[in-house]
Coordinates of C-alpha atoms and ligand atoms in Angstrom, one line a residue:
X11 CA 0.0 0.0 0.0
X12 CA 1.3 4.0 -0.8
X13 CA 2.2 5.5 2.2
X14 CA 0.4 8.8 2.6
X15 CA 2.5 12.0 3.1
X16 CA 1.7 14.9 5.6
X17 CA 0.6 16.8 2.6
X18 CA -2.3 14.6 1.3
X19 CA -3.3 13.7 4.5
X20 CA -3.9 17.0 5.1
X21 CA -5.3 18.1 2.3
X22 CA -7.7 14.8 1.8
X23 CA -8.8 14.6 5.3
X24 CA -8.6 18.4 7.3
X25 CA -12.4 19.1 8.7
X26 CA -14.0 22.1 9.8
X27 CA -15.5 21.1 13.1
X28 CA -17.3 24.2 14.4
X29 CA -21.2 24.0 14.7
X30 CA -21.1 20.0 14.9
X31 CA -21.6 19.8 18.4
X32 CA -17.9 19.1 19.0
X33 CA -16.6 19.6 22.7
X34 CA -13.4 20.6 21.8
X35 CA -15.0 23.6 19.7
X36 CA -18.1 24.0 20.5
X37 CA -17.9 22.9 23.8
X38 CA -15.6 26.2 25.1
X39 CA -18.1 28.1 26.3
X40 CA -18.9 25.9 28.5
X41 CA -15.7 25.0 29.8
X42 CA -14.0 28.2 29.4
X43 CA -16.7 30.9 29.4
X44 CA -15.9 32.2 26.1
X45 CA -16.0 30.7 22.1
X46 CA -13.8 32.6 20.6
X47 CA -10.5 30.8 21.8
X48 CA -8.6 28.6 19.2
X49 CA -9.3 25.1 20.8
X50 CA -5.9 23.1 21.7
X51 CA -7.5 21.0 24.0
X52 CA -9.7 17.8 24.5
X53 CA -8.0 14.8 23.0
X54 CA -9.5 13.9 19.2
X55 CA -8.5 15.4 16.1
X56 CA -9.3 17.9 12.9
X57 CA -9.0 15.3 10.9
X58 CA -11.6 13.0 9.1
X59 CA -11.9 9.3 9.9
X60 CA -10.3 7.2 6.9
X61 CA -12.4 6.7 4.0
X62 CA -13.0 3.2 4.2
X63 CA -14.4 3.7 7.6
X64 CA -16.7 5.9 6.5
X65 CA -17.4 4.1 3.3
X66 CA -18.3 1.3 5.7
X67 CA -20.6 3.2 7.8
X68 CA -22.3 4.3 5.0
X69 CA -23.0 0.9 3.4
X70 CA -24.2 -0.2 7.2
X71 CA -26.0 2.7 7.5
X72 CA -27.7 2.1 4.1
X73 CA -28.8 -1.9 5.1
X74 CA -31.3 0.3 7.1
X75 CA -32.1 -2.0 9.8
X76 CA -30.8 -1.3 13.3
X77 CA -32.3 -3.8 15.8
X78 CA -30.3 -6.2 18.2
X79 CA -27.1 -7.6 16.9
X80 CA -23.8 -8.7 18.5
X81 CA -20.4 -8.3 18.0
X82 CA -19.6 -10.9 14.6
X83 CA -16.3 -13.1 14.3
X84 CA -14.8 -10.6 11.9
X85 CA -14.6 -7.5 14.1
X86 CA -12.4 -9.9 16.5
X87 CA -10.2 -11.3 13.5
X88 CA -9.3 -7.5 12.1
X89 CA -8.7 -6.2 15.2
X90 CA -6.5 -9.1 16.9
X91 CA -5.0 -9.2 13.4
X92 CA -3.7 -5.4 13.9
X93 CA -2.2 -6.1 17.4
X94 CA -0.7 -9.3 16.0
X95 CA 1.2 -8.2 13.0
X96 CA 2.0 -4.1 14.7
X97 CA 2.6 -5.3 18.4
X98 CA 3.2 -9.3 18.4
X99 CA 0.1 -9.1 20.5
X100 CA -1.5 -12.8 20.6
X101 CA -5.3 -12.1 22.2
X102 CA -8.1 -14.8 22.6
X103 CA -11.8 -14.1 22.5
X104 CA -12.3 -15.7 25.9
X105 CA -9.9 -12.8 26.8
X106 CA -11.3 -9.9 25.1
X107 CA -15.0 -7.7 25.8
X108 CA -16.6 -4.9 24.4
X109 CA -17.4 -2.1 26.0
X110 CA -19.1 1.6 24.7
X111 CA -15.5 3.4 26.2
X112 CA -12.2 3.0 28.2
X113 CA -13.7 5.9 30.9
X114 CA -16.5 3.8 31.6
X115 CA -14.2 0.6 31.9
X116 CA -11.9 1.9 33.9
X117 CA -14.6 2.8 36.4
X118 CA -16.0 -0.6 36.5
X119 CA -13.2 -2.4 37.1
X120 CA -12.5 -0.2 40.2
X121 CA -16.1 -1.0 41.2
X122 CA -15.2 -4.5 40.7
X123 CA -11.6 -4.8 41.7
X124 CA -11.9 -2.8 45.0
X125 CA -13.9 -2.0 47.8
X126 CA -14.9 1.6 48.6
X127 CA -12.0 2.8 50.8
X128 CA -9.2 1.0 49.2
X129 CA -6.5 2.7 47.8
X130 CA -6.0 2.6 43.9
X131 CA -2.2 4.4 42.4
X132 CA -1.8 6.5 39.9
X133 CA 1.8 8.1 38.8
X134 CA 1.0 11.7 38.1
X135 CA 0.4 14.1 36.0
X136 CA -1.7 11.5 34.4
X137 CA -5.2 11.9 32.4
X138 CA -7.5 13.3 35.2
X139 CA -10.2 10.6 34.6
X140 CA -8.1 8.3 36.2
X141 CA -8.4 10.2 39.4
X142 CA -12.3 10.6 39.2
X143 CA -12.9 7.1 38.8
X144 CA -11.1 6.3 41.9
X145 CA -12.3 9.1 43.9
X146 CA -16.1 9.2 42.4
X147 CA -16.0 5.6 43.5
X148 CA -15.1 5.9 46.8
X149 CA -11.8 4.9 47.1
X150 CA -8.9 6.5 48.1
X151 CA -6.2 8.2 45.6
X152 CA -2.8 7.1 46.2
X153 CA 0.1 9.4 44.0
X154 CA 3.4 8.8 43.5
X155 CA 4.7 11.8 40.8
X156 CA 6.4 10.8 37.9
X157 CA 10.3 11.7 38.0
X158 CA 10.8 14.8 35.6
X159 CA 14.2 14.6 34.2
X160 CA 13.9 18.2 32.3
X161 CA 11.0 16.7 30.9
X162 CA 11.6 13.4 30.2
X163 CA 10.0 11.5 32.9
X164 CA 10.8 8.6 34.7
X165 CA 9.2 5.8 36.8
X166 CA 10.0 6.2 41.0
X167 CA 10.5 2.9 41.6
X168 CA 11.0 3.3 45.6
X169 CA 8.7 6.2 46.3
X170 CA 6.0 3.8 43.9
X171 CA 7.0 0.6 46.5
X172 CA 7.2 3.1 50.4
X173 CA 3.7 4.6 48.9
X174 CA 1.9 0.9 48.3
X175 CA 3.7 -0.6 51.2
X176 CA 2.3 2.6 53.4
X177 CA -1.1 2.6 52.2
X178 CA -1.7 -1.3 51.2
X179 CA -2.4 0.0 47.5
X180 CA -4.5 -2.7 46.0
X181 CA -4.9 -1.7 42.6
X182 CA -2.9 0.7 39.9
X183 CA -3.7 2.3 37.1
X184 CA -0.8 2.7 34.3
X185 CA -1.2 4.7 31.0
X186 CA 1.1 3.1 28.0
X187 CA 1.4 5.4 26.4
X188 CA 1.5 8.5 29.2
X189 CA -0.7 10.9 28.6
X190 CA 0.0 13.7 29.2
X191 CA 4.0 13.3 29.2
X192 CA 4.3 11.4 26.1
X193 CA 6.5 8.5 27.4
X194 CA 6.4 4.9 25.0
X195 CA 7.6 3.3 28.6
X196 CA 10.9 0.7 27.7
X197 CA 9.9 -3.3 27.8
X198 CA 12.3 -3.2 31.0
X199 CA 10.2 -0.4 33.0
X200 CA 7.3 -2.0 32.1
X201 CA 8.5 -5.4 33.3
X202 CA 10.1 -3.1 36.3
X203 CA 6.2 -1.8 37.4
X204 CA 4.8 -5.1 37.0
X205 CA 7.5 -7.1 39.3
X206 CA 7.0 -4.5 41.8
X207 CA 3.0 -5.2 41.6
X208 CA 3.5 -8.3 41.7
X209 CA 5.8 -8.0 44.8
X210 CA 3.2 -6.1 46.2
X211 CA 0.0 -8.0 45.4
X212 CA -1.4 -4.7 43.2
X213 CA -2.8 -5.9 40.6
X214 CA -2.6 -3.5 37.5
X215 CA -5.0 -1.8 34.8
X216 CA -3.1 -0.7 31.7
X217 CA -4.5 2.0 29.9
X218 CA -3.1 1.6 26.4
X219 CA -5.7 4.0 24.3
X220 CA -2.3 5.5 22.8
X221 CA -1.0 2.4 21.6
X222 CA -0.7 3.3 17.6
X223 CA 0.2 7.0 18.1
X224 CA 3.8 6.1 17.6
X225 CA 6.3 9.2 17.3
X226 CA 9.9 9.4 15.8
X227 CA 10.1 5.7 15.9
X228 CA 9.3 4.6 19.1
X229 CA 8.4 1.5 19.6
X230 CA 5.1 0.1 21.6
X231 CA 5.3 -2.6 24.3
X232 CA 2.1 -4.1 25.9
X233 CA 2.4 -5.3 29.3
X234 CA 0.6 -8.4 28.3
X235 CA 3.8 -9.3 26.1
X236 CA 6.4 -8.9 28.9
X237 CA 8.7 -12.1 29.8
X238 CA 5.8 -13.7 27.3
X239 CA 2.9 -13.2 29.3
X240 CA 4.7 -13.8 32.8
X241 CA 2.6 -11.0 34.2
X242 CA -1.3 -11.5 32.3
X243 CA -3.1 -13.2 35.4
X244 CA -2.4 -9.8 37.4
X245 CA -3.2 -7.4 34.6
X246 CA -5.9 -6.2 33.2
X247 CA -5.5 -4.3 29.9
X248 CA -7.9 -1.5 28.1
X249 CA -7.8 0.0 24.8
X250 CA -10.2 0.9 21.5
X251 CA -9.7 1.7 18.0
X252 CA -11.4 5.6 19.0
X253 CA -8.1 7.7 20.1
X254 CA -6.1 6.1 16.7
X255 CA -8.9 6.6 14.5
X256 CA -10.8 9.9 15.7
X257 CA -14.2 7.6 16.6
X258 CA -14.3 8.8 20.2
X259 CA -17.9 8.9 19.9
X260 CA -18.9 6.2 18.6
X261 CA -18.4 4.3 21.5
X262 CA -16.2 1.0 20.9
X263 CA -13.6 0.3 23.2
X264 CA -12.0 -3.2 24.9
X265 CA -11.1 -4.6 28.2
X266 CA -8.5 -7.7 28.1
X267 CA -8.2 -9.7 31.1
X268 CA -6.5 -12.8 30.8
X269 CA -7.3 -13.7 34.2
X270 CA -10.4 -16.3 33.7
X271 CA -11.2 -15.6 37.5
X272 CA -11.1 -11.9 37.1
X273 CA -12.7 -12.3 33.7
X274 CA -16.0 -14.6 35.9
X275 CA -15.8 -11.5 38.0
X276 CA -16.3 -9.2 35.4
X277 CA -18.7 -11.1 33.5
X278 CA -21.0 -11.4 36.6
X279 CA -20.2 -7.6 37.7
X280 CA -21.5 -6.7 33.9
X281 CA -24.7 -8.6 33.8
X282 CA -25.6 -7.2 37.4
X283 CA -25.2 -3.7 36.2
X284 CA -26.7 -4.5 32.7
X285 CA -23.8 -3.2 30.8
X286 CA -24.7 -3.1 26.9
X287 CA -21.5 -4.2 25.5
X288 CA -20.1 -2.3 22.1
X289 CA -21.8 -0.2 19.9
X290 CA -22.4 -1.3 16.5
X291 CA -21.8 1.2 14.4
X292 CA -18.7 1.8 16.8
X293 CA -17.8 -1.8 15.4
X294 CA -18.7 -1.6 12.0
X295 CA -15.7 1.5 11.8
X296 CA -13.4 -0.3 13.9
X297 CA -13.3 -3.0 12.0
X298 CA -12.7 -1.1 8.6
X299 CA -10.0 0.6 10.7
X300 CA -8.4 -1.9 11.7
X301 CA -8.6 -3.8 7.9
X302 CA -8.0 -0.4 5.6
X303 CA -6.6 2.0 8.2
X304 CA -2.6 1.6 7.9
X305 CA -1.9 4.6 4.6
X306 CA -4.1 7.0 6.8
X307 CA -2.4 6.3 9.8
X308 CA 1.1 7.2 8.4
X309 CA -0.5 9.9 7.2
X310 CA -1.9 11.2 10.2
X311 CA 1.3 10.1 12.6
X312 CA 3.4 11.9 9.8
X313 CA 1.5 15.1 10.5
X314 CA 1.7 14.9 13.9
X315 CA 5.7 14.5 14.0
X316 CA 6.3 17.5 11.9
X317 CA 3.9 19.5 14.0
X318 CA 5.7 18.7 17.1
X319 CA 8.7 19.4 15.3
X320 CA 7.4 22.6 14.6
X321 CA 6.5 23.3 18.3
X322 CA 9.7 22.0 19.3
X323 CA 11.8 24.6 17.0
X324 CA 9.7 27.3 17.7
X325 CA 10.4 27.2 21.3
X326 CA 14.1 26.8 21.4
X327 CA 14.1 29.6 19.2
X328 CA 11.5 32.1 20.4
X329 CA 11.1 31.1 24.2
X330 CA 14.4 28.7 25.1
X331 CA 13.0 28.4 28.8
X332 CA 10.1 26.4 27.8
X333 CA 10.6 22.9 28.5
X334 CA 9.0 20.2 26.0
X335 CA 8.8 17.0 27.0
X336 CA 10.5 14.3 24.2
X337 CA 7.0 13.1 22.0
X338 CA 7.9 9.3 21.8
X339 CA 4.1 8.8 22.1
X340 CA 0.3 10.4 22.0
X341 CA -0.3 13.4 19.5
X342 CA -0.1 15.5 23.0
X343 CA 2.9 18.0 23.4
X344 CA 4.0 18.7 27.3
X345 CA 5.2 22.2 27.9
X346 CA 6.6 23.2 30.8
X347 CA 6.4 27.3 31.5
X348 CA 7.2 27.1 34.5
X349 CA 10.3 29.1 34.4
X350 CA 8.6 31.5 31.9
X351 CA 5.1 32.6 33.7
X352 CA 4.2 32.0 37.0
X353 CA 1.7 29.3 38.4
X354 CA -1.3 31.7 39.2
X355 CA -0.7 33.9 36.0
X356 CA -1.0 31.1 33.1
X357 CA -4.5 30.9 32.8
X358 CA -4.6 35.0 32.1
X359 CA -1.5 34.4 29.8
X360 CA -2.8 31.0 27.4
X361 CA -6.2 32.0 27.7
X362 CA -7.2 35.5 28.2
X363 CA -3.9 36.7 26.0
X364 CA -3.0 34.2 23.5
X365 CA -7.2 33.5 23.2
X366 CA -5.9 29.6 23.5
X367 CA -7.7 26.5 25.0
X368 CA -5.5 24.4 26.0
X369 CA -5.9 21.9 28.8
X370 CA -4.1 23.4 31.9
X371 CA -1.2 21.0 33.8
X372 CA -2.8 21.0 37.2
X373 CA -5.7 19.5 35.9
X374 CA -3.5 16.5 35.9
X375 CA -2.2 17.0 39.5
X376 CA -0.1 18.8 41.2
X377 CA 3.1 17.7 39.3
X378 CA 1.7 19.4 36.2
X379 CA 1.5 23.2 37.2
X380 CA 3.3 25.0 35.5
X381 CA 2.9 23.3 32.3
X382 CA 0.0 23.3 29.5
X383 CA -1.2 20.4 27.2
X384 CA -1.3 21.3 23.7
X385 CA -2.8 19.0 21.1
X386 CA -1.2 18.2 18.1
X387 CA -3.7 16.3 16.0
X388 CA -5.0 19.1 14.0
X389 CA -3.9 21.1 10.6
X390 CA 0.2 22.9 10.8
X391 CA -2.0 25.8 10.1
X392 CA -4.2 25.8 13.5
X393 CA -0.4 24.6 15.1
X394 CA 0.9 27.6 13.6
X395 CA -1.6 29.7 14.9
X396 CA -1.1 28.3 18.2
X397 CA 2.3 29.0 18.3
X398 CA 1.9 32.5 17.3
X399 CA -0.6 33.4 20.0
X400 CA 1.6 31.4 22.4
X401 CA 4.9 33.2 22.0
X402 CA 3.6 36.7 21.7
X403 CA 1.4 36.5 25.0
X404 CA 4.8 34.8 26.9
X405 CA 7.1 37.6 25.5
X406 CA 4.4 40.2 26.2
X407 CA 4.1 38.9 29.7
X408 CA 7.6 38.7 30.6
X409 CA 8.6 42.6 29.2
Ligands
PLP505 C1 -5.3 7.6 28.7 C2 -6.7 7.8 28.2 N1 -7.6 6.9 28.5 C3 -8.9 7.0 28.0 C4 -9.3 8.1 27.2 C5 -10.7 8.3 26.8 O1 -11.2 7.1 26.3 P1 -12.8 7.0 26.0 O2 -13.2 8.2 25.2 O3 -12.9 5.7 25.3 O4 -13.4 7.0 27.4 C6 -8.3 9.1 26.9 C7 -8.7 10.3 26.1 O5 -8.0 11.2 25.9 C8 -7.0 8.9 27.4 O6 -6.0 9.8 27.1

């Protein structure tokens, strides 16, 4: 198959997104109290889902008939075939459910892994979901922060161990890739976190939503492939085809649990609480995805590098003090303006100055003030905008 350059991609698949009920547009106002901001935040994209996807929602769309239906062989084969031949990823059906999104998973399996009060890790700044699921369910949130090593950040193995020893942690959850810092985590840090749960009877959730948005030529390791599966009966894994493919809502995402007692569990928890499974047209573009998606992606993960190379160059040039973490995965750049603007003046700076939304560090813990998320996945054009807006309100600021 052609590879697609940043140029085509571009060209072929760039959207418009105002007026279309979009959060990240549309949704400002209510997030931010004003519209007129150029939107940097919420994770999905400007960019249309492949053809073939919609070509396959279409045809779907056109059998006309949307009663019951369940989730058919083929879904299974294109999508275990994709984490086969990209990852060396072996899954099982009897391992593998459908669910409408990773959210909503990861809050289940805290309802069903934990009781209310026990204490559930996270290594932070991390997607702030991962917070409210634990502390919307009850339980109590247990942080150890991330090591930043001028902005490439490491695991603390030791402050991870004193902080589940000192709390009797009983279950973490892990993003692979780490949004928002942008770490592709090595086979041996994985294989580092999971010896240490193991050690320390956590058992793990791996968030691995990021999986395809490989950077620069990193290099994606599941935790169910470390030492071959040593690890699986203590690990549960989520991902979906939405973050990859811009289908956030359509509402198709997995949960992988090798574990056939923690998969019982999960089945009974899910037939207590009526859970409806996948979505079908959610399915339907999955699978096409998964069968017909490669060109677009190197399209798209094309785009995103040269944007971030852009971003990158821009700051050394224009504000050297900025601090951008290393994009090995995720289409989210990590900027650290710390030493540029200080903590209680970025929101006037980003927002009411540079008329950005972006999402703001602490919203990701305490670790993360200071610092802005800034999304990637849309045209150079809105990047260079960004940018633009960015440096002049930082320079303004600091004369
Ligand atoms: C780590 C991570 N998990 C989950 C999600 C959201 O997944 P979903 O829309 O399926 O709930 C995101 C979205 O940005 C994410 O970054």
């Amino acid at each position: 198959m052609r590879a697609m350059n940043k140029e085509d991609f571009v060209k072929q698949y760039a959207v418009e997104r105002q007026n279309t009920n979009s959060v990240k547009w549309d949704g400002m106002q209510a997030k931010f109290g004003e519209s007129d901001l150029l939107p940097m935040w919420v994770a999905d994209m400007e960019f249309k889902a492949p053809e073939a996807v919609r070509k396959a929602l279409h045809a779907r769309i056109d059998e006309g008939a949307f009663g019951y239906s369940f989730t058919p062989d083929s879904y299974y084969d294109a999508y275990f075939t994709w984490q086969k031949e990209r990852y060396g990823i072996e899954l099982h059906k009897e391992w593998v459910r459908l669910n409408p999104n990773v959210v909503q998973s990861l809050s289940n399996l805290v309802q069903l892994l934990t009781k209310p009060g026990d204490a559930v890790m996270v290594l932070q700044p991390v997607y702030f979901p991962f917070m409210d699921v634990i502390e919307k369910n009850d339980r109590k949130l247990v942080v150890s922060n991330l090591i930043d090593n001028h902005g490439r950040y490491e695991l603390d193995l030791d402050d991870m161990r004193q902080k589940m020893i000192d709390n009797q942690v009983q279950l973490m959850i892990f993003c692979n890739p780490h949004n928002p810092v942008g770490r592709v985590w090595s086979a041996q840090e994985l294989e580092d976190v999971l010896e240490l749960c193991r050690q320390e009877q956590v058992l793990v959730i791996s968030d691995e939503i990021h999986h395809d948005l490989m950077i620069d030529g990193s290099q994606f390791t599941s935790m169910l492939n470390i030492k071959d599966g040593f690890y699986r009966d203590n690990l549960v894994v989520v991902d979906s085809p939405s973050k990859t493919f811009n289908l956030a809502s359509l509402w198709n995402s997995h949960v992988i649990i090798p574990n056939p007692q923690i998969m019982m569990r999960y089945d009974t928890y899910q037939e207590r609480m009526k859970n409806p499974g996948g979505c079908l047209l959610g399915q339907v573009a999955g699978e096409a995805a998964y069968r017909q998606g490669t060109e677009w992606l190197e399209g798209l993960l094309e785009t995103i590098a040269d944007n971030y190379h852009y971003v990158r160059n821009e700051l050394k040039k224009e504000l050297p003090e900025a601090v951008i973490s290393p994009l090995e995965g995720t289409y989210l750049a990590w900027i650290d303006l710390s030493h540029l603007v200080a903590a209680e003046d970025l929101q006037t700076v980003i927002q009411d100055k540079a008329k950005l939304a972006v999402d703001f560090g602490d919203w990701f813990g305490e670790a993360g003030k200071g610092h802005i998320r800034f999304n990637l996945a849309t045209t150079p054009a809105n990047v260079r905008q960004a940018m633009k807006r960015l440096i002049q309100a930082v320079q303004a600021y600091q004369e």
